[in-house]
mmCIF file of C-alpha atoms in Angstrom:
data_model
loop_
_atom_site.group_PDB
_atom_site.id
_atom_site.type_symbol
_atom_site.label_atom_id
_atom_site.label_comp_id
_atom_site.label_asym_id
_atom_site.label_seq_id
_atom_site.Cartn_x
_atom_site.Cartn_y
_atom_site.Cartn_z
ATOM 1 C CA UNK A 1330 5.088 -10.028 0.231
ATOM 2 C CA UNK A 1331 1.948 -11.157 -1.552
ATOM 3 C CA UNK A 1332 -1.651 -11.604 0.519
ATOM 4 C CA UNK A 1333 -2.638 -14.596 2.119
ATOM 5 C CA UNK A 1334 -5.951 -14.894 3.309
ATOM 6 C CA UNK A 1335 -7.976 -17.167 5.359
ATOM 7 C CA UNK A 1336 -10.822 -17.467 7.999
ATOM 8 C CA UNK A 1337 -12.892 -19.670 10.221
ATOM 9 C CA UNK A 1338 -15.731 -19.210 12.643
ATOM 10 C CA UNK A 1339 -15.254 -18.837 16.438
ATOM 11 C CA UNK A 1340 -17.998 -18.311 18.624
ATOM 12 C CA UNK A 1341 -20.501 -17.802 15.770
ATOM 13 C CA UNK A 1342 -17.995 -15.310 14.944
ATOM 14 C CA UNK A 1343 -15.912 -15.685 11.665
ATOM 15 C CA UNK A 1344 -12.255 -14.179 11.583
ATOM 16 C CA UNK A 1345 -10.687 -13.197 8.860
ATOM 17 C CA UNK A 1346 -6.798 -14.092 9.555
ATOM 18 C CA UNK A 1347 -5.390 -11.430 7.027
ATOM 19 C CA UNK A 1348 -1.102 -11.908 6.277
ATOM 20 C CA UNK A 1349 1.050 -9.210 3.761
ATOM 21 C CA UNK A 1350 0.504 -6.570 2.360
ATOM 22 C CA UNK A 1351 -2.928 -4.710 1.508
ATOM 23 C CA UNK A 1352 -2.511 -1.830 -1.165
ATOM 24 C CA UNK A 1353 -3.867 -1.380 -4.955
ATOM 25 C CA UNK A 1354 -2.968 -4.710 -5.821
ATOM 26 C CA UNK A 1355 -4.219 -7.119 -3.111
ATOM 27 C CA UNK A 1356 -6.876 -5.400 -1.905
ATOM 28 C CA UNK A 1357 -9.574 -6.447 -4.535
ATOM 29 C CA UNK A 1358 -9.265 -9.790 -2.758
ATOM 30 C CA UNK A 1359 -9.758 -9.269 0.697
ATOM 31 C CA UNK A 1360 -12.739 -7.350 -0.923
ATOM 32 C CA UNK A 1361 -13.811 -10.150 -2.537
ATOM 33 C CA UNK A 1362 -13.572 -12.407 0.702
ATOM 34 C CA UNK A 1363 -15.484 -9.974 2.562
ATOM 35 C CA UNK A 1364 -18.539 -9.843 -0.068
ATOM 36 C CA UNK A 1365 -18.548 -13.958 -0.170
ATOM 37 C CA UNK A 1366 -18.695 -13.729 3.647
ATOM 38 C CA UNK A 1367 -21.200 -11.769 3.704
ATOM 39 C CA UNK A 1368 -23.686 -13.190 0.713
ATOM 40 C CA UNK A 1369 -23.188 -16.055 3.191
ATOM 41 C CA UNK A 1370 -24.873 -14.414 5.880
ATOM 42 C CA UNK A 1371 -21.827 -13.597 7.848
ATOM 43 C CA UNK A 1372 -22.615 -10.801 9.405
ATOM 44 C CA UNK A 1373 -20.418 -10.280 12.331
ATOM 45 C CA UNK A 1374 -16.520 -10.057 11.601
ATOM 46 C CA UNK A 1375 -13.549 -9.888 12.963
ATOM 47 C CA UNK A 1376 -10.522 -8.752 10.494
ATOM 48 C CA UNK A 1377 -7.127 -9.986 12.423
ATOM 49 C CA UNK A 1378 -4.616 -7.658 11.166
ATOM 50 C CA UNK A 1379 -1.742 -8.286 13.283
ATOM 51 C CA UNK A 1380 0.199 -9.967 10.176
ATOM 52 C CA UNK A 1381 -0.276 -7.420 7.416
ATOM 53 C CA UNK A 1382 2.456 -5.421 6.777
ATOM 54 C CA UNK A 1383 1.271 -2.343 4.781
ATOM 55 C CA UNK A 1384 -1.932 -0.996 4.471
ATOM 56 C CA UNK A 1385 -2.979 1.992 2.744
ATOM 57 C CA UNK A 1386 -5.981 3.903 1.735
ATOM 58 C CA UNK A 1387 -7.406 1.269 -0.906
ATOM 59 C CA UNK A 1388 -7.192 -1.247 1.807
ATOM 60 C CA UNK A 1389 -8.859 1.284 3.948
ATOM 61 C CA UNK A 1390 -11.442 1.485 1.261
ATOM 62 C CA UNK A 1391 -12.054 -2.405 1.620
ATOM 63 C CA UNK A 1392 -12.648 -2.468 5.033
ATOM 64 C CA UNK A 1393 -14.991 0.591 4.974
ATOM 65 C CA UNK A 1394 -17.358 -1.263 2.684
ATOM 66 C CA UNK A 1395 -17.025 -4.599 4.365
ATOM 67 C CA UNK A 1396 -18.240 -2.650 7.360
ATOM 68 C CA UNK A 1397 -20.973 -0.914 5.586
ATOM 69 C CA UNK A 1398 -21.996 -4.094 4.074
ATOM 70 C CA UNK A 1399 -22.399 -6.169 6.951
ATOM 71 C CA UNK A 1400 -24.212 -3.208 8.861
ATOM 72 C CA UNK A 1401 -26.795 -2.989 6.224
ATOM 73 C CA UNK A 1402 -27.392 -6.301 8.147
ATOM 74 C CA UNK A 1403 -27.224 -5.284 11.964
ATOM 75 C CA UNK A 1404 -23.619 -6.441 11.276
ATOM 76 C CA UNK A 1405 -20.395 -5.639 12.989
ATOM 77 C CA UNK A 1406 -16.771 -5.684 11.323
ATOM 78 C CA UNK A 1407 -13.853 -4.967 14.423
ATOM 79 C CA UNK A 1408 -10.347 -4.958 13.776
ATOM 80 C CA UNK A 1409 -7.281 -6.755 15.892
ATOM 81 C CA UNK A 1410 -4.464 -4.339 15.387
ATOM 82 C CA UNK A 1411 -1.657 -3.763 17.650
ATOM 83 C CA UNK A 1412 0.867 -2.717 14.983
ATOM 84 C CA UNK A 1413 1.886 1.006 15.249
ATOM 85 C CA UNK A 1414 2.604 1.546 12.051
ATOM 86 C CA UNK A 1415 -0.798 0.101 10.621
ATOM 87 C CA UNK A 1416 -2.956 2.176 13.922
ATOM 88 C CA UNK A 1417 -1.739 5.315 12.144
ATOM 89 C CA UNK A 1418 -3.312 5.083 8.770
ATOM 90 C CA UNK A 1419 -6.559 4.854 11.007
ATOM 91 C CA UNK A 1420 -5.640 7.982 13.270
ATOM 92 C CA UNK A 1421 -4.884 9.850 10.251
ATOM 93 C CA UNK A 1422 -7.761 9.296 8.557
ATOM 94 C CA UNK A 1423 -9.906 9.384 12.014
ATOM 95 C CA UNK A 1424 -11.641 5.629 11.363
ATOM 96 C CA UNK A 1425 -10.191 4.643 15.048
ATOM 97 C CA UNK A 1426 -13.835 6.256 15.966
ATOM 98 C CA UNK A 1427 -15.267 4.157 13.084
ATOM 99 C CA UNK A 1428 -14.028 0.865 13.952
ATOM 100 C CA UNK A 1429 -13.944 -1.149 17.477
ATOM 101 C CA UNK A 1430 -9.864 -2.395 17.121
ATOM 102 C CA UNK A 1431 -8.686 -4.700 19.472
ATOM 103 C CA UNK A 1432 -5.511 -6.216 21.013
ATOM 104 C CA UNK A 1433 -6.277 -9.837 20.350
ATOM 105 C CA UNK A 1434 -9.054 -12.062 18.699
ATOM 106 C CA UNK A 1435 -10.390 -13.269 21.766
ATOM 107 C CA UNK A 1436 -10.671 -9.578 23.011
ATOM 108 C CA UNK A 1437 -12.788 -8.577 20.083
ATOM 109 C CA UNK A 1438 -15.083 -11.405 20.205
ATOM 110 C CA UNK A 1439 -15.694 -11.189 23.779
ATOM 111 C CA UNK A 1440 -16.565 -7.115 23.032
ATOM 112 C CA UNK A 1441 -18.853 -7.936 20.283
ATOM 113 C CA UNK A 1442 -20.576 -10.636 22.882
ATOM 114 C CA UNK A 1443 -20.823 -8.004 25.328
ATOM 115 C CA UNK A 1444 -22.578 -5.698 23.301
ATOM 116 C CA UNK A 1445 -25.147 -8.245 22.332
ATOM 117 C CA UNK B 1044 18.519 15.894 -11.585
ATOM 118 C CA UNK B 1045 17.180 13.445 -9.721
ATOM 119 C CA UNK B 1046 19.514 10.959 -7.859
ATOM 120 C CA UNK B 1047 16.867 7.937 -8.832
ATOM 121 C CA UNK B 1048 14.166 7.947 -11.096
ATOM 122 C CA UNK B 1049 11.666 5.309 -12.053
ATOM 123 C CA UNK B 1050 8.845 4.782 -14.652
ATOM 124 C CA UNK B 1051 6.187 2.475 -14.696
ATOM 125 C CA UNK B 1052 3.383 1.266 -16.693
ATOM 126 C CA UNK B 1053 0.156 1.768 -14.760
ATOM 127 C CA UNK B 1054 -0.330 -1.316 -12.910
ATOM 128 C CA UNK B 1055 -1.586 -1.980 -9.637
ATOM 129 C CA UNK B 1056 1.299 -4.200 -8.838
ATOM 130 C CA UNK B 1057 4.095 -2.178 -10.273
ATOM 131 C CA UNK B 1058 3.262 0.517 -6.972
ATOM 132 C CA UNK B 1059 4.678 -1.907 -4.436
ATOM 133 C CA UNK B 1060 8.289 -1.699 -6.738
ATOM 134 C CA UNK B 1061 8.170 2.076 -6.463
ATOM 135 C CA UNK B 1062 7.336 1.819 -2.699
ATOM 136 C CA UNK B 1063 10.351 -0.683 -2.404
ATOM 137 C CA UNK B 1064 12.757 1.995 -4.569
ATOM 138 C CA UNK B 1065 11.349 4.821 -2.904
ATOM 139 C CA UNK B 1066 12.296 3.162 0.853
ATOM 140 C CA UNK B 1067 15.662 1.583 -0.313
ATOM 141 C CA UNK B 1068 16.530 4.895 -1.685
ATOM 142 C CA UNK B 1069 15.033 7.374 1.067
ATOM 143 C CA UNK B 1070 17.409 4.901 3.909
ATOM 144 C CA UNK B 1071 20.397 5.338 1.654
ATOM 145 C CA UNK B 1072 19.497 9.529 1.547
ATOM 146 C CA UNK B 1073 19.667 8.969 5.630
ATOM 147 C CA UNK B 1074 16.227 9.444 5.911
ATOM 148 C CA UNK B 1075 15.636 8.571 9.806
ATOM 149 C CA UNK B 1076 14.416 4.758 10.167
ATOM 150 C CA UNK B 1077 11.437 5.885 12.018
ATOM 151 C CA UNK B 1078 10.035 8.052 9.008
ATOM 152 C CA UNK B 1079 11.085 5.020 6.480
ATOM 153 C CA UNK B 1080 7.380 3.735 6.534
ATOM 154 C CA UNK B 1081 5.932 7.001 6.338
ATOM 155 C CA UNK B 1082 7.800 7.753 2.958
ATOM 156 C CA UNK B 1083 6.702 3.874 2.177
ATOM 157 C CA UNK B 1084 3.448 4.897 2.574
ATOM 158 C CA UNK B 1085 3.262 7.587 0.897
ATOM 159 C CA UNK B 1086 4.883 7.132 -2.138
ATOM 160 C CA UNK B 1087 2.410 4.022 -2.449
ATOM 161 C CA UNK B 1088 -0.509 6.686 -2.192
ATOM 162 C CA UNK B 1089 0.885 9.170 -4.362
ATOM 163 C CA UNK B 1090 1.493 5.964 -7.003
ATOM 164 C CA UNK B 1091 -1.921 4.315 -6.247
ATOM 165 C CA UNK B 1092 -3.926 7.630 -7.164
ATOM 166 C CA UNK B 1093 -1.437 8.068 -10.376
ATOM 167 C CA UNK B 1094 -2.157 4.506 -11.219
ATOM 168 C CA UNK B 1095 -6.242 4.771 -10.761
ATOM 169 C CA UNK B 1096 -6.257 7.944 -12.654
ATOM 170 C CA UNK B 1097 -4.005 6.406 -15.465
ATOM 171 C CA UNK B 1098 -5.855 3.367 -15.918
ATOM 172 C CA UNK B 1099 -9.350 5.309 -16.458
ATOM 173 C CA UNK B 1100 -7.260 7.824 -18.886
ATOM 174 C CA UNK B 1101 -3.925 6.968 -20.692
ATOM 175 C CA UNK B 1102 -3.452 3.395 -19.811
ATOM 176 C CA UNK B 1103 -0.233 3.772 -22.041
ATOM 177 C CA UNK B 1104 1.425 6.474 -20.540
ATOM 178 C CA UNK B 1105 3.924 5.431 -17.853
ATOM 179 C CA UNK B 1106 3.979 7.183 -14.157
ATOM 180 C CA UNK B 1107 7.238 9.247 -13.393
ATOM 181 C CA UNK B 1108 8.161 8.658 -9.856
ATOM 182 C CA UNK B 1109 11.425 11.160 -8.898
ATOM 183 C CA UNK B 1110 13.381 10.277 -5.889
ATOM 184 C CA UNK B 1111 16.217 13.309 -5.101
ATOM 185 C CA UNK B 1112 18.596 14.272 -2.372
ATOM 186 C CA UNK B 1113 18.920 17.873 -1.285
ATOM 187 C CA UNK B 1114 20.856 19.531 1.641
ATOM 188 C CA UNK B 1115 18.582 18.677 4.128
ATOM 189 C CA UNK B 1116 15.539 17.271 2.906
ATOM 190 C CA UNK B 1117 14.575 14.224 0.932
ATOM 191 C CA UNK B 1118 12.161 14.471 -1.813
ATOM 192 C CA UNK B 1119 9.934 12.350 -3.903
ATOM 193 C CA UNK B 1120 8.395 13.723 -6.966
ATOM 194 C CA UNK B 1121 5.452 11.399 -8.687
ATOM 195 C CA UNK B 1122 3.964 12.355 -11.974
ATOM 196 C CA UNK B 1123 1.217 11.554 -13.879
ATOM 197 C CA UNK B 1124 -0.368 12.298 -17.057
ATOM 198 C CA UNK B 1125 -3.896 12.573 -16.463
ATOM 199 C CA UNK B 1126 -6.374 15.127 -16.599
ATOM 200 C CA UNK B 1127 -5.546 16.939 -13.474
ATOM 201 C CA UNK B 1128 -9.543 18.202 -13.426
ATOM 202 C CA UNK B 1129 -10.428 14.356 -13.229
ATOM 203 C CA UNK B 1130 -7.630 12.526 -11.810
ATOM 204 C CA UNK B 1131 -8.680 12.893 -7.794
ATOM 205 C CA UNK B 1132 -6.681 15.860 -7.391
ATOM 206 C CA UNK B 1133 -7.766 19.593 -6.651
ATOM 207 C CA UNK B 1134 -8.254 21.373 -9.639
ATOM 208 C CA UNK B 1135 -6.778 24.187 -8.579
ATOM 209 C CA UNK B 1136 -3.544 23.323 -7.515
ATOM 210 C CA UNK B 1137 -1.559 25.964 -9.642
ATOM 211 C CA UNK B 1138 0.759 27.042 -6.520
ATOM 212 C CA UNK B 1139 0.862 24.224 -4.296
ATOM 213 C CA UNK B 1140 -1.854 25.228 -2.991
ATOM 214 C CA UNK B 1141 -3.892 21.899 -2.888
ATOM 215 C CA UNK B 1142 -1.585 20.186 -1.168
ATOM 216 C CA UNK B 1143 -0.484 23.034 1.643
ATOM 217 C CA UNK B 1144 2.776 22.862 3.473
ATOM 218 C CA UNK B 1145 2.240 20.568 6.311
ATOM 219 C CA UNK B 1146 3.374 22.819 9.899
ATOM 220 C CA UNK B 1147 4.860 19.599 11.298
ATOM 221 C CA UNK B 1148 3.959 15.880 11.028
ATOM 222 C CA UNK B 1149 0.872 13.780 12.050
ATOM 223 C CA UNK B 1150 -1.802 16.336 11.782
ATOM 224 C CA UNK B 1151 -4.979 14.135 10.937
ATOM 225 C CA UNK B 1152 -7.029 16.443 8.739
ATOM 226 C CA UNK B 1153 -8.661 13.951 6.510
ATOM 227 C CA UNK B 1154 -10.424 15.400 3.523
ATOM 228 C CA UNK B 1155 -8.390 18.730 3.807
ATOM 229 C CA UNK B 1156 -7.688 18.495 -0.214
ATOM 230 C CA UNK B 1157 -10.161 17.530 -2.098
ATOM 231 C CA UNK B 1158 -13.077 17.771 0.494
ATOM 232 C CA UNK B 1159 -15.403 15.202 1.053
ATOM 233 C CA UNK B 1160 -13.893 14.126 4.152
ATOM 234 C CA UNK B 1161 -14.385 9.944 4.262
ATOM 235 C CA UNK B 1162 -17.564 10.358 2.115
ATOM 236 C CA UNK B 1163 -19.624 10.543 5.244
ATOM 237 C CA UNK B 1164 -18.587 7.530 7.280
ATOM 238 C CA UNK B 1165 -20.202 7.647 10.787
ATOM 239 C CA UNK B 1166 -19.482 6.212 13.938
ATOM 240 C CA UNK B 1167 -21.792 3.003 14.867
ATOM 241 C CA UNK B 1168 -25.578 3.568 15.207
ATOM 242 C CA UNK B 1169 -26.078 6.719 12.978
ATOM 243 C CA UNK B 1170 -27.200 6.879 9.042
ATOM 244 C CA UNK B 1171 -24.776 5.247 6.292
ATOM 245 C CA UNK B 1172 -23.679 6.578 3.335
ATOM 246 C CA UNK B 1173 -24.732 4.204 0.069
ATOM 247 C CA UNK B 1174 -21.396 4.288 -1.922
ATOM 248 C CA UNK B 1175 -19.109 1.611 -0.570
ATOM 249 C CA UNK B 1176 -15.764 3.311 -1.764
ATOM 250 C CA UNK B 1177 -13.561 5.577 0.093
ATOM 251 C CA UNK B 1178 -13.618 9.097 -1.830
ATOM 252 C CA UNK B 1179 -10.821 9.864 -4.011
ATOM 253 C CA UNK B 1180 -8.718 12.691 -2.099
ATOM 254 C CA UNK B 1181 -8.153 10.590 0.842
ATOM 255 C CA UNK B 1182 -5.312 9.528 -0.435
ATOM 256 C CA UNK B 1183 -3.592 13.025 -0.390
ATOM 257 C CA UNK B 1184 -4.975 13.465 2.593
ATOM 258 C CA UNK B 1185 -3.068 10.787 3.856
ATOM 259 C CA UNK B 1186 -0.204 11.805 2.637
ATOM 260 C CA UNK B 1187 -0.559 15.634 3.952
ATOM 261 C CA UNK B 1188 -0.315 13.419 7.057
ATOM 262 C CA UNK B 1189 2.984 11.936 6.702
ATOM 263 C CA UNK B 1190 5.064 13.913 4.656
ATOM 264 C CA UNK B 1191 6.729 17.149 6.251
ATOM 265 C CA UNK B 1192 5.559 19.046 2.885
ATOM 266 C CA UNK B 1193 3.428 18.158 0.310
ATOM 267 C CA UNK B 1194 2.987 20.229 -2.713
ATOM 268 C CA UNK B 1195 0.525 19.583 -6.079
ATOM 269 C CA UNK B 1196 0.724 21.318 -9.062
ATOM 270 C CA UNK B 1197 0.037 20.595 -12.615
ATOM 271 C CA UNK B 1198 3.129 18.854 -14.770
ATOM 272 C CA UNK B 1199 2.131 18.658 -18.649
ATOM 273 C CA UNK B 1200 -1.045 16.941 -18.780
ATOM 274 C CA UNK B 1201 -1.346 15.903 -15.552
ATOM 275 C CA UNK B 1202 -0.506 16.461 -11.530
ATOM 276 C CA UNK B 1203 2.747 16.132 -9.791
ATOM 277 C CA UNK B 1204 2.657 14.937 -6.195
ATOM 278 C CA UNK B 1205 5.467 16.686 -4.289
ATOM 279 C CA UNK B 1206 6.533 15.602 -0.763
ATOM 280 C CA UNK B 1207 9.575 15.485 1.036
ATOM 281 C CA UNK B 1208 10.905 14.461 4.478
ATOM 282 C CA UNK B 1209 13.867 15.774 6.661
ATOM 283 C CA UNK B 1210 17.102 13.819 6.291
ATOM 284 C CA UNK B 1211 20.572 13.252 8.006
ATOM 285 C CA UNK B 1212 23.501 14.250 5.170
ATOM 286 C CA UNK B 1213 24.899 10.434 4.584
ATOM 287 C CA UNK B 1214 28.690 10.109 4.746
ATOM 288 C CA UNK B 1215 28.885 8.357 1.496
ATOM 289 C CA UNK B 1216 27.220 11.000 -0.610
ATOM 290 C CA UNK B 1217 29.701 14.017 0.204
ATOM 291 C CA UNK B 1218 32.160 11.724 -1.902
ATOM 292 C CA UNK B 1219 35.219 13.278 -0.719
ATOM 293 C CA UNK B 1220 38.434 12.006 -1.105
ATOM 294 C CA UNK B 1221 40.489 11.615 2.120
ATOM 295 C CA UNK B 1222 41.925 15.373 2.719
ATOM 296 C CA UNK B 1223 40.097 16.462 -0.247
ATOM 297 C CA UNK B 1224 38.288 19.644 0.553
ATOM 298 C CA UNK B 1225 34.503 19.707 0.885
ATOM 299 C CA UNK B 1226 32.908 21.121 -2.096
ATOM 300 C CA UNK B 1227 29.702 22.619 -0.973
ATOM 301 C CA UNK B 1228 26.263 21.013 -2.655
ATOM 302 C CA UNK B 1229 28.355 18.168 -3.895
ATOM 303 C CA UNK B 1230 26.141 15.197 -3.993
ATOM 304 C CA UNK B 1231 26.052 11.400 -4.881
ATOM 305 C CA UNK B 1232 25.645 11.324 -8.796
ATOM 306 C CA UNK B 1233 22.860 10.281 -10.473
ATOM 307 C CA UNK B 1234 22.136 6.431 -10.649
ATOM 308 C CA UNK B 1235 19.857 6.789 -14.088
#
C-alpha cells in the first residue's frame, strides 16, 4: 500500500493523519510534509500513526528530524501509536524515551496543553 | 541453493517487493505468524541499506536477496556490491563478527554495530544534535533486534546481511509420497 497523507489543525495543533506504509520509498514525503509544516510556522505536531502499516528506520529517520526541526523552534512533535508492531521499532531503537506517543489524538493534544 | 532468490535494481521502491517475497516465502517455510513482521522488517532494512549504499556506488549493479529453508531455521541472505568500508556496514566484519549472534530476540541495543548509537538524540529539554538524519548502522541495529542471528561478512565487493529466524518444518516441503519413506534433509526444490 502506497502513502497517503493529510493534516489539519485542532486546537492550534496540526495533525498529521499518516495511512500505509513508511519505508525508503515513501518516506521522502512525509519528510517533505513535515518541512512545509514547519516553514509555515507549525511548530507543535501531532503525527497520527494508527493507519501506517510498516515503518522502518528511514521513516524513523523522518520523524527524528521533524522533531529536531520543530524543537529548534520550542516545538513539539508526539506520536499516536497503539499498533504493536509499529511501538517496537521505537523500543528497539529506544526513541519511546524520545518521543511523547499516545493512545489517541485527543490524548496527545490535551498532553501537549498540559505541559504548556 | 536457495529455495527463492530475487534480484533487483537499486530502487527505493523495488524493497517493498523483496519485503513482500521475503514474508510470502518465510509463511510458506512455517515461519511462526507472530515473527512474519519481524522478518518483514528486516529484510526491508537489510534491502534499504543495500539500496542507499548502491545508489551512492554501483547504481547498475542489482541487490541479491537469498531466501532458503533449512532444518530448523529460516534464512535470508541479502547482498550487495558496494564498498563494504563505505556502505554503512562495519568494516571489519570478516567473521560475523559485526553483526554478533543475537542470545535470543528483542534485545534493544541500538548502535551495537556500527556505533554511533542514534547520532546523539536526547530526551526533551537537553542539547540537539545538528544533523537531521538517523546514522547509518541503525539499520543493523534494528535488525540485530529482530532476527534470532544476524551475521555480516564481506561477499565479492560488497557485504552480505545474514539473518535467520526459527521455523516449524511445513508438511508440504518433506514432499513425500504417501508410504514413501522419509528421506532425511529432503526439501521443497528450488523455485528459480
Amino acid at each position: 500500500m502506497d502513502l497517503k497523507l493529510n493534516h489539519y489543525n485542532k486546537d492550534g495543533i496540526e495533525v498529521v493523519d499518516v495511512e500505509g506504509e513508511i519505508d525508503v520509498y515513501t518516506a521522502p514525503r512525509l519528510r517533505e510534509l513535515l518541512i512545509d509544516l514547519v516553514n509555515k510556522k507549525n511548530y507543535q505536531l501531532v503525527v497520527n500513526m494508527e493507519k501506517v502499516e510498516f515503518l522502518d528506520s528511514t521513516g524513523l529517520g523522518v520523524l527524528v528530524g521533524g522533531l529536531k526541526r520543530v524543537r529548534a523552534h520550542d516545538g513539539s512533535l508526539d506520536l499516536v501509536c497503539t499498533q504493536e508492531r509499529i511501538l517496537k521499532i521505537f523500543r528497539i531503537t529506544g526513541l519511546t524515551k524520545v518521543f511523547g506517543i499516545h493512545e489517541t489524538v485527543d490524548e496527545a493534544i490535551a498532553a501537549r496543553k498540559a505541559e504548556k | 541453493m536457495a529455495t527463492v532468490e530475487v534480484t533487483f535494481t537499486p530502487l527505493p521502491a523495488h524493497v517493498r517487493t523483496a519485503r513482500l517475497v521475503a514474508t510470502a516465502v518465510a509463511r510458506r517455510s512455517g515461519v511462526d505468524e507472530s515473527v512474519l513482521d519481524e522478518v518483514r522488517l528486516a529484510v526491508g532494512e537489510a534491502c534499504s541499506r543495500a539500496v542507499e549504499a548502491h545508489r551512492r556506488h554501483c547504481p547498475r549493479q542489482p541487490i541479491r536477496v537469498e531466501l532458503t529453508d533449512h532444518e530448523e531455521r529460516f534464512e535470508v541472505v541479502v547482498t550487495d556490491s558496494a564498498p563494504a568500508s563505505e556502505n554503512g556496514a562495519a568494516p571489519a566484519a570478516g567473521d560475523g563478527g559485526a553483526g554478533p549472534s543475537q542470545e535470543g530476540r528483542g534485545s534493544p541495543r541500538p548502535g551495537e554495530h556500527s556505533g554511533g548509537g542514534l547520532g546523539g538524540i536526547t530526551p526533551p529539554g537537553t542539547t540537539e544534535p545538528a544533523d537531521l538524519q538517523l546514522p547509518e548502522g541503525v539499520g543493523l541495529a534494528v535488525i540485530a533486534g529482530l532476527a534470532d542471528d544476524v551475521r555480516i561478512s564481506p561477499a565479492g565487493a560488497g557485504i552480505s546481511v545474514r539473518m535467520s529466524w526459527k521455523r516449524r518444518p511445513h508438511p508440504e516441503t518433506s514432499l513425500r509420497l504417501p508410504g514413501a519413506p522419509r528421506i532425511p534433509g529432503q526439501r521443497i526444490p528450488s523455485f528459480v
